[in-house]
PDB file of C-alpha atoms in Angstrom:
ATOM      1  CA  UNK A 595     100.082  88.898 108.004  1.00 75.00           C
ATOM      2  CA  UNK A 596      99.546  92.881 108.057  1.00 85.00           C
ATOM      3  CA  UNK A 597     100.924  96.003 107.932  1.00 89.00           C
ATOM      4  CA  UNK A 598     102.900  97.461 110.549  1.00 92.00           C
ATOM      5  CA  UNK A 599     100.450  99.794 112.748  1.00 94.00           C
ATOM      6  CA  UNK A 600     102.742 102.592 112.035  1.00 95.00           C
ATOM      7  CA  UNK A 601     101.550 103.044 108.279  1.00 93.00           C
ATOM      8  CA  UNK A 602      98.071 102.798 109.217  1.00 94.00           C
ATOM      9  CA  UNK A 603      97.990 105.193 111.917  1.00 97.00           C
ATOM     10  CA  UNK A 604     100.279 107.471 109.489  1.00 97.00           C
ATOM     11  CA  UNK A 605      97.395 107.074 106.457  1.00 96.00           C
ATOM     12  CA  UNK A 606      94.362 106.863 108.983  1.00 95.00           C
ATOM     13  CA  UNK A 607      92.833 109.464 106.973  1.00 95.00           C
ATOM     14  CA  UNK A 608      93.785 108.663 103.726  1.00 96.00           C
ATOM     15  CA  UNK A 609      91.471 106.739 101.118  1.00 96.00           C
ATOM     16  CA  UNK A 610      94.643 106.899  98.392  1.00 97.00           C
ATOM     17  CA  UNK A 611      97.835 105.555  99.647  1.00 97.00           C
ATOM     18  CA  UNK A 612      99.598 107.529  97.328  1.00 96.00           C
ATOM     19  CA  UNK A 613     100.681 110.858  95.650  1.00 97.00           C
ATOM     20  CA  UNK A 614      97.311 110.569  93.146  1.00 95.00           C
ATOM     21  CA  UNK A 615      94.701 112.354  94.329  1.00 95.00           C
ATOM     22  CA  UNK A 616      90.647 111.495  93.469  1.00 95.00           C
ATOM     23  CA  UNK A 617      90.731 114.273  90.729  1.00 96.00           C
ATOM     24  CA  UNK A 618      93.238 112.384  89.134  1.00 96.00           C
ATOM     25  CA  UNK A 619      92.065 108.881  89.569  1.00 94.00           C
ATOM     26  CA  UNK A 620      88.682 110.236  88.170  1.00 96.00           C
ATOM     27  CA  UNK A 621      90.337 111.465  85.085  1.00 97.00           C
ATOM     28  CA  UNK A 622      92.666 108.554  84.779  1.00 97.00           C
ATOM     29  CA  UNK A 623      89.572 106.757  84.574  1.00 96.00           C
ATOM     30  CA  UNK A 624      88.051 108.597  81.357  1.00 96.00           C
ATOM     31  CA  UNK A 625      91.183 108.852  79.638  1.00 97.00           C
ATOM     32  CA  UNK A 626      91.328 104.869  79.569  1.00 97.00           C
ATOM     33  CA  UNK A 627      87.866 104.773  77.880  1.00 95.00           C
ATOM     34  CA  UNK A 628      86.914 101.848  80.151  1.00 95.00           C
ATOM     35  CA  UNK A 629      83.742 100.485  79.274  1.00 94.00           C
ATOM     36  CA  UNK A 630      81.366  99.128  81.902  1.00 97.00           C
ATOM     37  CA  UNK A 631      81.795  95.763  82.730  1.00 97.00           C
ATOM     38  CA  UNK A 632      86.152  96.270  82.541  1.00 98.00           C
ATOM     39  CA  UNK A 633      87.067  93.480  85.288  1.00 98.00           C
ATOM     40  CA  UNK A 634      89.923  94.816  87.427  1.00 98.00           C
ATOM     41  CA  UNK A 635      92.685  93.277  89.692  1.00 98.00           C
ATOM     42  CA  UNK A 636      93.919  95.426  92.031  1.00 98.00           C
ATOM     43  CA  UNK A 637      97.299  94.030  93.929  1.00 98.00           C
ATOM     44  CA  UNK A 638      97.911  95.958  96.516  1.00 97.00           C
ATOM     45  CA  UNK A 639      94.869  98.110  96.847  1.00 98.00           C
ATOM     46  CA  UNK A 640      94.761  99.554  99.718  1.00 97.00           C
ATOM     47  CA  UNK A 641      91.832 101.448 101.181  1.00 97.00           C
ATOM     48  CA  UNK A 642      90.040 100.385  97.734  1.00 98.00           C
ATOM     49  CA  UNK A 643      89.386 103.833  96.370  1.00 98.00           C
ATOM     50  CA  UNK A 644      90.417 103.110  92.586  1.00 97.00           C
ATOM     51  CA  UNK A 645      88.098 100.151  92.245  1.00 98.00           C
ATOM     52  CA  UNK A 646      85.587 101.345  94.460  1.00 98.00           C
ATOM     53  CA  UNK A 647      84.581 104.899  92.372  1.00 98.00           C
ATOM     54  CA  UNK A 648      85.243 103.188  89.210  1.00 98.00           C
ATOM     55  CA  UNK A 649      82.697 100.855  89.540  1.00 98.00           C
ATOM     56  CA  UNK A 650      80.020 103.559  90.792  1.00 98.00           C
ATOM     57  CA  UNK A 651      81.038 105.877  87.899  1.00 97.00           C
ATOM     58  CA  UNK A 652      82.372 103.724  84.733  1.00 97.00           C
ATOM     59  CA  UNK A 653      81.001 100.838  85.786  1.00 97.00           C
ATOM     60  CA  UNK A 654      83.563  98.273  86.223  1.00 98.00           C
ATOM     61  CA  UNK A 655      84.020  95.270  88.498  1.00 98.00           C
ATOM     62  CA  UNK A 656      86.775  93.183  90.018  1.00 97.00           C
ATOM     63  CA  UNK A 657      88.735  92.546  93.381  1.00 98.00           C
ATOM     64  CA  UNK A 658      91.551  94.437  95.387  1.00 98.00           C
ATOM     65  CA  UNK A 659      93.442  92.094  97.260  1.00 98.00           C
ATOM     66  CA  UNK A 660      95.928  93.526 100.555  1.00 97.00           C
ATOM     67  CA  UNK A 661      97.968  92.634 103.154  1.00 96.00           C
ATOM     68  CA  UNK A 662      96.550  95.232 105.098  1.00 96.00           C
ATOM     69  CA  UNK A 663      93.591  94.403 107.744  1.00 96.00           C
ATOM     70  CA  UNK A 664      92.719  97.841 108.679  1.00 96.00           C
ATOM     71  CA  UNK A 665      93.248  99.062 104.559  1.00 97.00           C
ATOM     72  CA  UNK A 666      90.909  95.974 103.260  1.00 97.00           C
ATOM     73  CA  UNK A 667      87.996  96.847 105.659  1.00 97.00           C
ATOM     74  CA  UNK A 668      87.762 100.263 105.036  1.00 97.00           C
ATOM     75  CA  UNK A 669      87.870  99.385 101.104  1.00 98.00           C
ATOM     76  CA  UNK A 670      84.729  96.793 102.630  1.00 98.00           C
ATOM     77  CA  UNK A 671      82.940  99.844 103.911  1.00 98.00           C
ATOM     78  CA  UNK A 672      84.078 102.193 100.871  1.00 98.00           C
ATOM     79  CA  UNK A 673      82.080  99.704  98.623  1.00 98.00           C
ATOM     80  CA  UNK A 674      78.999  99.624 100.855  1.00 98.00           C
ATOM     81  CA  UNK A 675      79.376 103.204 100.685  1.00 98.00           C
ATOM     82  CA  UNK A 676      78.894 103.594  97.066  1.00 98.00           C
ATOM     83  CA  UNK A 677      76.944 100.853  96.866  1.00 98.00           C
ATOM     84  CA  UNK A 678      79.464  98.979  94.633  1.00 98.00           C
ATOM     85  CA  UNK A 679      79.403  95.727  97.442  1.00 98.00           C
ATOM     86  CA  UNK A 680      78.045  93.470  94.569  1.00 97.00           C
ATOM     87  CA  UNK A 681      80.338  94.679  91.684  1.00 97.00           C
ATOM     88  CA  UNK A 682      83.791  94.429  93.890  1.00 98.00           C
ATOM     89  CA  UNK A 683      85.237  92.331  96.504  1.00 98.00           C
ATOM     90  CA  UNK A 684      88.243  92.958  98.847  1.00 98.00           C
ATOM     91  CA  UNK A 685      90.714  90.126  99.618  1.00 97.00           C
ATOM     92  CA  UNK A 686      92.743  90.339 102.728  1.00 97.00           C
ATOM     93  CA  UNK A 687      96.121  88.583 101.421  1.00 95.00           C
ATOM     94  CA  UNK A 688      99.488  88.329 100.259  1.00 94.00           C
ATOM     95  CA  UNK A 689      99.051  90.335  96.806  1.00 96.00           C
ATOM     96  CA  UNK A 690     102.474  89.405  95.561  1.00 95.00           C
ATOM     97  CA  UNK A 691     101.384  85.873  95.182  1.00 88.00           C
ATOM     98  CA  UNK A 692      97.965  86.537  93.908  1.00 95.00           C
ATOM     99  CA  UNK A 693      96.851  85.358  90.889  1.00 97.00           C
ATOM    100  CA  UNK A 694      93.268  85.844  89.387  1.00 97.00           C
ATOM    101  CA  UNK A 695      91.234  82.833  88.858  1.00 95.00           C
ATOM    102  CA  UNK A 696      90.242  84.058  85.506  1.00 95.00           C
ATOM    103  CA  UNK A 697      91.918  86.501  82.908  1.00 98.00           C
ATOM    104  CA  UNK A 698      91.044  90.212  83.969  1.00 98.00           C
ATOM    105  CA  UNK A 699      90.943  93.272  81.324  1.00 98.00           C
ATOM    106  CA  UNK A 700      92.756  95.278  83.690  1.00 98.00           C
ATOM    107  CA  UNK A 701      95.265  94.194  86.256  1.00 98.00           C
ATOM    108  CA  UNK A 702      97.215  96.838  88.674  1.00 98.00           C
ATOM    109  CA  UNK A 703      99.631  97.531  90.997  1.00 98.00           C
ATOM    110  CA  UNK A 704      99.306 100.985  91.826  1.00 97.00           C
ATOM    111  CA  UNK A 705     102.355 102.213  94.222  1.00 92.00           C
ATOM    112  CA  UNK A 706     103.749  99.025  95.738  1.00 94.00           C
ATOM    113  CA  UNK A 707     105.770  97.366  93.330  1.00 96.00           C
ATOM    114  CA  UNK A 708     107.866  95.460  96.142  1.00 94.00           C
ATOM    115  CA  UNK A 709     104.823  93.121  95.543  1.00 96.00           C
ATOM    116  CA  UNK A 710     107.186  92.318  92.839  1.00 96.00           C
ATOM    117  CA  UNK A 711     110.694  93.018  93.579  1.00 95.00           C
ATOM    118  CA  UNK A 712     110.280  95.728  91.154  1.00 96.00           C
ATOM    119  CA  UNK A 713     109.052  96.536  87.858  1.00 97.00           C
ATOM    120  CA  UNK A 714     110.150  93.679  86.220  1.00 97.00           C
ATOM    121  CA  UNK A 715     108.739  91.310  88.774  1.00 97.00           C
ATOM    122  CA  UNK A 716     105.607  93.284  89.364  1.00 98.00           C
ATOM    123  CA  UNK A 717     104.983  93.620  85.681  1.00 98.00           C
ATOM    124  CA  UNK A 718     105.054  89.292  85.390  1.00 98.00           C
ATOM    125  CA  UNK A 719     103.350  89.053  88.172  1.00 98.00           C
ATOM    126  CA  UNK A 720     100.255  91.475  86.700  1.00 98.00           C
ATOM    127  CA  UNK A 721     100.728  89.652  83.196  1.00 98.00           C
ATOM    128  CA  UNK A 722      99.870  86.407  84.808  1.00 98.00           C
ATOM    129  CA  UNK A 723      96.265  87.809  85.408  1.00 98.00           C
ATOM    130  CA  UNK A 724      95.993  89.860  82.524  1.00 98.00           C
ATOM    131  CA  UNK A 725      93.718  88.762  78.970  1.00 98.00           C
ATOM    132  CA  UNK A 726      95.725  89.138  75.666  1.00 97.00           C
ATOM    133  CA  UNK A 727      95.386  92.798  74.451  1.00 97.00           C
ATOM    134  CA  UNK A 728      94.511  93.714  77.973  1.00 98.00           C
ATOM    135  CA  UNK A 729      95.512  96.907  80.024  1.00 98.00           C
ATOM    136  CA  UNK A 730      97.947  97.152  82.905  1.00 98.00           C
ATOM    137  CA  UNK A 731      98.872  99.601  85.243  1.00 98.00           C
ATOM    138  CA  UNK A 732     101.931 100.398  87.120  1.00 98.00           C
ATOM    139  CA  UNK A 733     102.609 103.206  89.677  1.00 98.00           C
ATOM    140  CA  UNK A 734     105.989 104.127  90.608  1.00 98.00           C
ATOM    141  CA  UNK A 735     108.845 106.927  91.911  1.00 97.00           C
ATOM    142  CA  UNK A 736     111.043 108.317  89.395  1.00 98.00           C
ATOM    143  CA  UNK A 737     113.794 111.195  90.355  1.00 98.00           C
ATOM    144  CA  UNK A 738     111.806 114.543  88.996  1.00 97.00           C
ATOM    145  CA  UNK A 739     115.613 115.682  90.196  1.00 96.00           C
ATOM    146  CA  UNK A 740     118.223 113.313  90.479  1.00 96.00           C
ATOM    147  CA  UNK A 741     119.651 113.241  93.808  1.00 97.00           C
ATOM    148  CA  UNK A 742     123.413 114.860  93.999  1.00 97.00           C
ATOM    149  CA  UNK A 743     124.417 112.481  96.636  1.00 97.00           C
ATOM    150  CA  UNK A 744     123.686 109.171  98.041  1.00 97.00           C
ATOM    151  CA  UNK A 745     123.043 111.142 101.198  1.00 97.00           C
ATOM    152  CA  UNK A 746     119.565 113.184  99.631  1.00 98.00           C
ATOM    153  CA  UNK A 747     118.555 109.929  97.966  1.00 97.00           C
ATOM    154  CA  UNK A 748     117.814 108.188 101.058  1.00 97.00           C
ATOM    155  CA  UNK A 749     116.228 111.526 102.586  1.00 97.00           C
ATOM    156  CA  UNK A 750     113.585 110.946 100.015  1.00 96.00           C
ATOM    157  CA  UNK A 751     113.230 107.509 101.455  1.00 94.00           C
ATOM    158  CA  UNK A 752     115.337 105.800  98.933  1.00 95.00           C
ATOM    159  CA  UNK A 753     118.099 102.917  99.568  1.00 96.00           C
ATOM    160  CA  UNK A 754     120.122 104.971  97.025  1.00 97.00           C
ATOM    161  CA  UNK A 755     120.242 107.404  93.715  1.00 97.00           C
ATOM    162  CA  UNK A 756     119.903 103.571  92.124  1.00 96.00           C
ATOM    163  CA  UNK A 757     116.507 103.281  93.378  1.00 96.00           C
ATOM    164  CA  UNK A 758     114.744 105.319  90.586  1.00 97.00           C
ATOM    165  CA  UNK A 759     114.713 106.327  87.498  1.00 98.00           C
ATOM    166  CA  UNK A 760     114.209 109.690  85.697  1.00 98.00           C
ATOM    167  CA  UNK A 761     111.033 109.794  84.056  1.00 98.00           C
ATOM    168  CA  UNK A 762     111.923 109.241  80.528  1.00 98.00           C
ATOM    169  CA  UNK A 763     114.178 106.566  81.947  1.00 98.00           C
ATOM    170  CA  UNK A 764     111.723 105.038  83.528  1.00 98.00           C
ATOM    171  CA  UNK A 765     109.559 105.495  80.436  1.00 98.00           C
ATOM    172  CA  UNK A 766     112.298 103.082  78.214  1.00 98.00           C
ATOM    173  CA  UNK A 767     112.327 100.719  81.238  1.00 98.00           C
ATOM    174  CA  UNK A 768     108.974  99.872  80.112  1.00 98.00           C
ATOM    175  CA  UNK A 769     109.611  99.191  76.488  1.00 98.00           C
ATOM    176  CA  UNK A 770     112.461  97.421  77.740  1.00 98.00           C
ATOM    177  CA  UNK A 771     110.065  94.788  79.418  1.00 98.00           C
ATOM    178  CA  UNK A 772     107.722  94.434  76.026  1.00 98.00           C
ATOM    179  CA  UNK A 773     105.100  97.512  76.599  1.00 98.00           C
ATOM    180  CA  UNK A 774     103.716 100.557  75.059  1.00 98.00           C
ATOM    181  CA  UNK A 775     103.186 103.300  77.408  1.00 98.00           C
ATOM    182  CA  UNK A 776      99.709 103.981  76.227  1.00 98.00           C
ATOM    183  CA  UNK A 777      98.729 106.740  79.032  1.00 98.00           C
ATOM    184  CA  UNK A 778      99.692 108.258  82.267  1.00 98.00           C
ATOM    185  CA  UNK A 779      98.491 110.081  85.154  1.00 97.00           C
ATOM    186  CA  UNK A 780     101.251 112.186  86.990  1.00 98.00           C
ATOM    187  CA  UNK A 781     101.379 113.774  90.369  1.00 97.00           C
ATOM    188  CA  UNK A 782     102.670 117.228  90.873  1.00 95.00           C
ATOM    189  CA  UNK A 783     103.694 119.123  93.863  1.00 95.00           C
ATOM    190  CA  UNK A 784     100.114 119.597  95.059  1.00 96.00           C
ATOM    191  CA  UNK A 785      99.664 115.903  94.783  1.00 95.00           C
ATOM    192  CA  UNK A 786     102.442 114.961  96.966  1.00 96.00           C
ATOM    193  CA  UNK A 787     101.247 117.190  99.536  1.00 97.00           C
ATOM    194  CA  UNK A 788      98.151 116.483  99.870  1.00 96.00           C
ATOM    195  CA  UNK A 789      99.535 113.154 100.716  1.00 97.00           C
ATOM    196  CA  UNK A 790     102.290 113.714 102.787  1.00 97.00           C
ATOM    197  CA  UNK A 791     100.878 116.380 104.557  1.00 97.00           C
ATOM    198  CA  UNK A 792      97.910 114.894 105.301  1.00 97.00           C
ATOM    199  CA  UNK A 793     100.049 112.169 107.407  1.00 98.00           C
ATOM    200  CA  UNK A 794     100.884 115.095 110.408  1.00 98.00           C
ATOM    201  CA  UNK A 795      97.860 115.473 111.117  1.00 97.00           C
ATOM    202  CA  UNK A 796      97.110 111.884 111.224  1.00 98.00           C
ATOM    203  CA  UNK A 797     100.022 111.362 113.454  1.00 98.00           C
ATOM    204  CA  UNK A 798      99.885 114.390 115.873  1.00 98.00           C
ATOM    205  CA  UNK A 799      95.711 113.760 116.521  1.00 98.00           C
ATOM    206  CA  UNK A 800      96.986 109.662 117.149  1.00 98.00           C
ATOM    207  CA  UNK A 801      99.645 110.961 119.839  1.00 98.00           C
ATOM    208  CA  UNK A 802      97.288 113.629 121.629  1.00 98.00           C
ATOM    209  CA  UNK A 803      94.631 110.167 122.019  1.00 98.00           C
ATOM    210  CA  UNK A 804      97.844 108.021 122.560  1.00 98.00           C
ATOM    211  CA  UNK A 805     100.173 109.160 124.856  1.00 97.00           C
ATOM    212  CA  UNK A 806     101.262 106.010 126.592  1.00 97.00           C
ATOM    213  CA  UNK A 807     101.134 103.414 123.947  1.00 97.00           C
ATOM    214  CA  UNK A 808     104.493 102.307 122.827  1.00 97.00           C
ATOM    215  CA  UNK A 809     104.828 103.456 119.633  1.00 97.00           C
ATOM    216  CA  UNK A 810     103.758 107.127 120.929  1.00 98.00           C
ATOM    217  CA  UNK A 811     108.190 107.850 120.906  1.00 98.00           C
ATOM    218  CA  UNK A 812     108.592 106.607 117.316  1.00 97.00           C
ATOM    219  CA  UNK A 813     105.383 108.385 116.103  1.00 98.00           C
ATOM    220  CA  UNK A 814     106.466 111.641 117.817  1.00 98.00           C
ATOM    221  CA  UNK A 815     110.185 111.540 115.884  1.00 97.00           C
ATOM    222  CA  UNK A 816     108.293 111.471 112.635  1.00 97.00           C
ATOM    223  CA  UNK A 817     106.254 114.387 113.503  1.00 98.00           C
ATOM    224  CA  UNK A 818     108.799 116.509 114.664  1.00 98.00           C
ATOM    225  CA  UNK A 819     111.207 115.086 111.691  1.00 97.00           C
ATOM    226  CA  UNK A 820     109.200 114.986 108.722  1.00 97.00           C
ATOM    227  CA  UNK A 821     107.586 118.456 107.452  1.00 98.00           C
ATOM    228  CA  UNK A 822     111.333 119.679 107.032  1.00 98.00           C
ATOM    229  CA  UNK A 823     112.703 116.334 105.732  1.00 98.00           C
ATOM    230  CA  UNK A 824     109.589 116.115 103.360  1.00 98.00           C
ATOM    231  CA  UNK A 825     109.823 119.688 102.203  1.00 97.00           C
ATOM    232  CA  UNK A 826     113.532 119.883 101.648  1.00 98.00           C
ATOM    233  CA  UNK A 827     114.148 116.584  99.856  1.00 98.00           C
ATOM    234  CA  UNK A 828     110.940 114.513  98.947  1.00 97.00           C
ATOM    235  CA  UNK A 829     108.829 117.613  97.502  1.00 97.00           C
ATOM    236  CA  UNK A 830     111.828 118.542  95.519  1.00 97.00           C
ATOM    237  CA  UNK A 831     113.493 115.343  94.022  1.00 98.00           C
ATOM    238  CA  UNK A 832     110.688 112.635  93.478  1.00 97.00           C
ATOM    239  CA  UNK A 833     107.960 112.131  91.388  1.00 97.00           C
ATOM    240  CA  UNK A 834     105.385 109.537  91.115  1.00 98.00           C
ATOM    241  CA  UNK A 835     103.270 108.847  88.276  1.00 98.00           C
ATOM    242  CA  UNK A 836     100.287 105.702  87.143  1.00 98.00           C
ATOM    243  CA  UNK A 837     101.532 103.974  83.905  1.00 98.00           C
ATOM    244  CA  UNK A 838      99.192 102.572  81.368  1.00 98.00           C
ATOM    245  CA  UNK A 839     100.503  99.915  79.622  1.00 98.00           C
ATOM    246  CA  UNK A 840     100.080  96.751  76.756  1.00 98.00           C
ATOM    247  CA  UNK A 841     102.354  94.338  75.634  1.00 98.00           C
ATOM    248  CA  UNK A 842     103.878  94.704  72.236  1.00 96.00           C
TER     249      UNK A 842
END
């Protein structure tokens, strides 16, 4: 049970697996007015960089739990780092089965809600964990532009223009499930390319070291593919934004 290597050796500099950078994570942070002590469950949580600086700077606690070998040891040594080891643990495991042993004040899912099957699913599978009055968070795409075609849709990664919603669309799809949107953090341009960007690098310093492994041909495609593919159709048509929410 992991990743496939080729997401790991794309994000192998990344502590945020997605558009949000730590300026935003920071401020996301403040503007929930989390007091210290907030216990967290993080599905899906990656490297561990949420949970990790928000225990060492609003003083929460909890547990990330990932599929991802490579992702959950780094969020090991991330904690050690900033000397949050005793306030938060990382689980390697199946996330979209997890379920906290005891009600949390916060739960997440912050970019992966296949976890889920979507936002529905992801949303019941959060509310499982979560205490009555409780906050939860939800990251997710939205079209910033809808797509004109089927055809630019699934440039920006998509299986279709169905995918996604627009923002305010998106928004409703929320109250639609029973919750107030009570804050968001949104990325911008910058964001997303600070994240995608990022990834060449990552990739063309794994092929120089890697020449002869087998996944050198695949790895070199994205390279050469991706700054145009990203630039022309990701950078201009999605979004991606953190969603604070509480049940009605």
């Amino acid at each position: 049970m992991d990743l496939p290597r080729i997401f790991t050796i794309r994000e192998s500099s990344h502590r945020i697996h997605n558009p949000i950078t730590a300026a935003k994570f920071a401020a996301l942070g403040e503007a929930l007015r989390l007091a210290p002590g907030t216990r967290v469950l993080d599905l899906a949580s990656g490297s561990g960089e949420m949970l990790c600086t928000w225990a060492r700077d609003l003083g929460c606690t909890g547990t990330g739990v990932d599929i991802s070998t490579v992702f959950t040891e780094r969020a090991r040594a991330r904690a050690a780092e900033l000397g949050v080891a005793e306030r938060v643990e990382f689980v390697h495991g199946d996330a979209s089965g997890h379920v906290a042993d005891q009600p949390v004040d916060l739960a997440a899912c912050v970019g992966a809600t296949w976890i889920g099957g979507g936002v529905a699913g992801t949303a019941e599978l959060l509310s499982r964990s979560l205490r009555p009055g409780g906050l939860m968070l939800i990251g997710e795409p939205y079209w910033r532009r809808t797509p004109p075609d089927e055809e630019t849709a699934k440039a920006c990664h998509a299986s279709g223009v169905a995918d996604f919603l627009s923002l305010p669309g998106l928004i409703g799809r929320f109250g639609d499930l029973g919750y107030d949107v009570v804050e968001m953090m949104l990325a911008d341009q910058d964001s997303w390319d600070r994240y995608a960007a990022a990834q060449w690098l990552n990739l063309r310093r794994w092929l120089d070291r890697n020449p002869g492994d087998e996944l050198a041909p695949e790895v070199r495609r994205e390279l050469t593919d991706e700054p145009a593919r990203y630039a022309r159709y990701t950078r201009e048509y999605l979004g991606w934004g953190v969603f604070a929410l509480m049940r009605r």
